[in-house]
CSV table of C-alpha atoms in Angstrom, one decimal:
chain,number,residue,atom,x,y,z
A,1,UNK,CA,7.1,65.7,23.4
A,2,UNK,CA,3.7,68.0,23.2
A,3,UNK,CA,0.3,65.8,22.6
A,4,UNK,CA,-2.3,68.1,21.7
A,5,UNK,CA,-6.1,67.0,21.9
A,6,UNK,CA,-8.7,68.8,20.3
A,7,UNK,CA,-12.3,68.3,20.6
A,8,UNK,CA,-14.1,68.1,17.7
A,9,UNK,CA,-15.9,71.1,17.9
A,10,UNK,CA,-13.1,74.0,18.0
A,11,UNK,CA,-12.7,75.7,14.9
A,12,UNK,CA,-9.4,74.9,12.7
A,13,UNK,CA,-8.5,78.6,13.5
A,14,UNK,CA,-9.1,77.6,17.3
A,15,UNK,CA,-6.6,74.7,16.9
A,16,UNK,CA,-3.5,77.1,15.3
A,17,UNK,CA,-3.8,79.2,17.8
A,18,UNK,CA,-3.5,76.7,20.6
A,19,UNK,CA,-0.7,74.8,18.8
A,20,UNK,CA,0.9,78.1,18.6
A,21,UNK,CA,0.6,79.0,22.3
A,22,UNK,CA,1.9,75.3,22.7
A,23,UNK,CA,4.8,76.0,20.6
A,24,UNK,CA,5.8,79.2,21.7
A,25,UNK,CA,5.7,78.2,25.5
A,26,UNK,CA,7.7,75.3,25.0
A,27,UNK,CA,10.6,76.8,23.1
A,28,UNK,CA,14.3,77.7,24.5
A,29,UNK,CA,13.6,81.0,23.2
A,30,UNK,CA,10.7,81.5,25.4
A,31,UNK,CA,12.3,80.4,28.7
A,32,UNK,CA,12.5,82.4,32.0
A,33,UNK,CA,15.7,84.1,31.5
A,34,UNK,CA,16.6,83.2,35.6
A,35,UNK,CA,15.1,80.5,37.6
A,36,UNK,CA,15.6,79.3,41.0
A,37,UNK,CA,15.8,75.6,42.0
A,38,UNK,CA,15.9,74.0,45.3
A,39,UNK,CA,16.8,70.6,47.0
A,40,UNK,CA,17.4,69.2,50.0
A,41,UNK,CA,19.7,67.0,50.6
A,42,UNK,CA,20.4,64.7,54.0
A,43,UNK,CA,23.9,63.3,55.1
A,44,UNK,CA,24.5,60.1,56.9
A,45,UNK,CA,27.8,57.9,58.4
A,46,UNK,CA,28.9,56.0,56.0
A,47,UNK,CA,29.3,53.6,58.1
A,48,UNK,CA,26.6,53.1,60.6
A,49,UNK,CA,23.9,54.8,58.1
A,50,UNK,CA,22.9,57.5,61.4
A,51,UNK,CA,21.9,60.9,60.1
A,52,UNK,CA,24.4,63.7,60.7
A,53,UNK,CA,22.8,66.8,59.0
A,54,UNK,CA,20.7,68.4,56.3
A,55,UNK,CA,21.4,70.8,53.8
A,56,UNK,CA,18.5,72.7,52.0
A,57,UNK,CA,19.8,74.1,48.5
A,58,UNK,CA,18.7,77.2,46.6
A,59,UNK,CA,20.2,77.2,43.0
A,60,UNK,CA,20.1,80.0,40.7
A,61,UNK,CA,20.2,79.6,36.8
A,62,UNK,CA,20.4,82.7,34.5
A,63,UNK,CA,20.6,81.0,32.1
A,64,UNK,CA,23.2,78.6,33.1
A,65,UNK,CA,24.4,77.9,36.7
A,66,UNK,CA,25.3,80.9,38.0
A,67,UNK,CA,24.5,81.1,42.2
A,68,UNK,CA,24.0,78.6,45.1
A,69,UNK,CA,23.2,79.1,48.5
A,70,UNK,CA,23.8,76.1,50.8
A,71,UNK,CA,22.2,75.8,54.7
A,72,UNK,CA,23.6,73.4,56.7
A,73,UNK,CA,21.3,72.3,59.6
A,74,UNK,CA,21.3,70.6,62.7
A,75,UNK,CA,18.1,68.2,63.3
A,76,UNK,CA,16.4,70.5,65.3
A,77,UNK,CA,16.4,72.6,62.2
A,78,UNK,CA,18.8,75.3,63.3
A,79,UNK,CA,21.5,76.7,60.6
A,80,UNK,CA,24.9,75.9,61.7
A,81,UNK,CA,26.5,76.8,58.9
A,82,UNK,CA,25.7,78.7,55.5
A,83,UNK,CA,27.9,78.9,52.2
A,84,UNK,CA,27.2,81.1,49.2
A,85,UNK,CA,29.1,80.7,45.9
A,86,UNK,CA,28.7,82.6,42.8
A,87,UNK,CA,29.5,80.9,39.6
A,88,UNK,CA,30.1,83.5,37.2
A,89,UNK,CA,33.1,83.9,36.3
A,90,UNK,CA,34.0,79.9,37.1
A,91,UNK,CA,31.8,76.7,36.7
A,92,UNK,CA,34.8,74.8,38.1
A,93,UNK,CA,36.3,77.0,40.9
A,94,UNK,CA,33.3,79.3,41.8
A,95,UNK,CA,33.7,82.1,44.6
A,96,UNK,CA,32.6,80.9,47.8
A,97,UNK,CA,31.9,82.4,51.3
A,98,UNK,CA,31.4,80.0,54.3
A,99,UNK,CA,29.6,81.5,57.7
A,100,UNK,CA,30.3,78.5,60.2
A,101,UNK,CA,27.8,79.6,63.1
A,102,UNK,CA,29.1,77.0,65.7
A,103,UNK,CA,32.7,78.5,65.4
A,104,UNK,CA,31.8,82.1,64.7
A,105,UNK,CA,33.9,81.8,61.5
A,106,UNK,CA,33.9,83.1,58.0
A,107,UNK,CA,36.3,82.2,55.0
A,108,UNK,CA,36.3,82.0,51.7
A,109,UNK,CA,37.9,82.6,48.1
A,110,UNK,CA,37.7,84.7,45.0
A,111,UNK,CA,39.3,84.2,42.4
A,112,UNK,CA,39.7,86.2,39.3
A,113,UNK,CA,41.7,86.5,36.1
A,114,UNK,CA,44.9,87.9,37.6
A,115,UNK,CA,45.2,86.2,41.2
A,116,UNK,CA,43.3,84.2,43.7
A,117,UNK,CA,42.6,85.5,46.8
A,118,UNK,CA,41.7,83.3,50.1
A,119,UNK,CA,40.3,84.2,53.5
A,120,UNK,CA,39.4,83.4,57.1
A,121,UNK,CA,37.6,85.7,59.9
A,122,UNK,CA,38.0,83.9,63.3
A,123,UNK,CA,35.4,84.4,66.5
A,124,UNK,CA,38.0,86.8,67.7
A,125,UNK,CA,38.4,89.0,65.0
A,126,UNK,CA,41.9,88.1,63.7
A,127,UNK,CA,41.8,87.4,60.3
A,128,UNK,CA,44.3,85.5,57.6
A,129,UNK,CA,44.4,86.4,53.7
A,130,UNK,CA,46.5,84.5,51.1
A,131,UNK,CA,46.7,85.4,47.7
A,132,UNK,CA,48.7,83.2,45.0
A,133,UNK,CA,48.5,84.1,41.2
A,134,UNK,CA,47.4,82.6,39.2
């Protein structure tokens, strides 16, 4: 809810054309068409509560969800892992790729309208693809 206060001596033209402004800044109409978010969020042993690691989210919106990038780090700060996924053509099974910097890995999976495809680069440069229809 908007609460506009007006002192006494603007003009009634003064006060339209600040609950205008009001208005037309407020309306879904008037959004950013893309907008970034970010969180962090910190993961702990569910057991004994000790910290394992952090991840710092970036979260794209255009207009609705549509990109996330994910850094995993260590407590020193350091990114041991990073994971990008791209929710456009799926809010429920988005693309992904996974860099896992400890093991020199990459996988991921795409999937489209006629199959989905997964992968995995290892340190050594062997790679594995499946791909299943869907």
């Amino acid at each position: 809810m908007i609460e506009l206060r007006f002192p006494h001596a603007i003009s009634p033209i003064l006060r339209y054309v600040w609950l205008v402004l009001a208005v037309g800044w407020s309306s879904p109409s008037s959004a950013v068409a893309r907008y970034w978010e970010t969180y962090v969020g910190e993961a702990t042993d569910l057991d004994s509560g000790e910290w394992r690691y952090r991840e710092r989210h970036w979260v794209q919106y255009a207009p609705s969800l549509s990109q996330r990038l994910v850094i995993y780090e260590c407590a020193d700060g350091r990114a041991f892992a990073r994971k990008w996924l791209d929710y456009r053509r799926s809010s429920l099974a988005p693309d992904f790729v996974l860099q896992d910097v400890g093991q020199g890995t990459v996988e991921g999976a795409i999937v489209t309208t006629q199959r989905a495809s997964s992968f995995r680069l290892e340190a050594d440069g062997s790679a594995r693809v499946h791909v299943l229809p869907t």
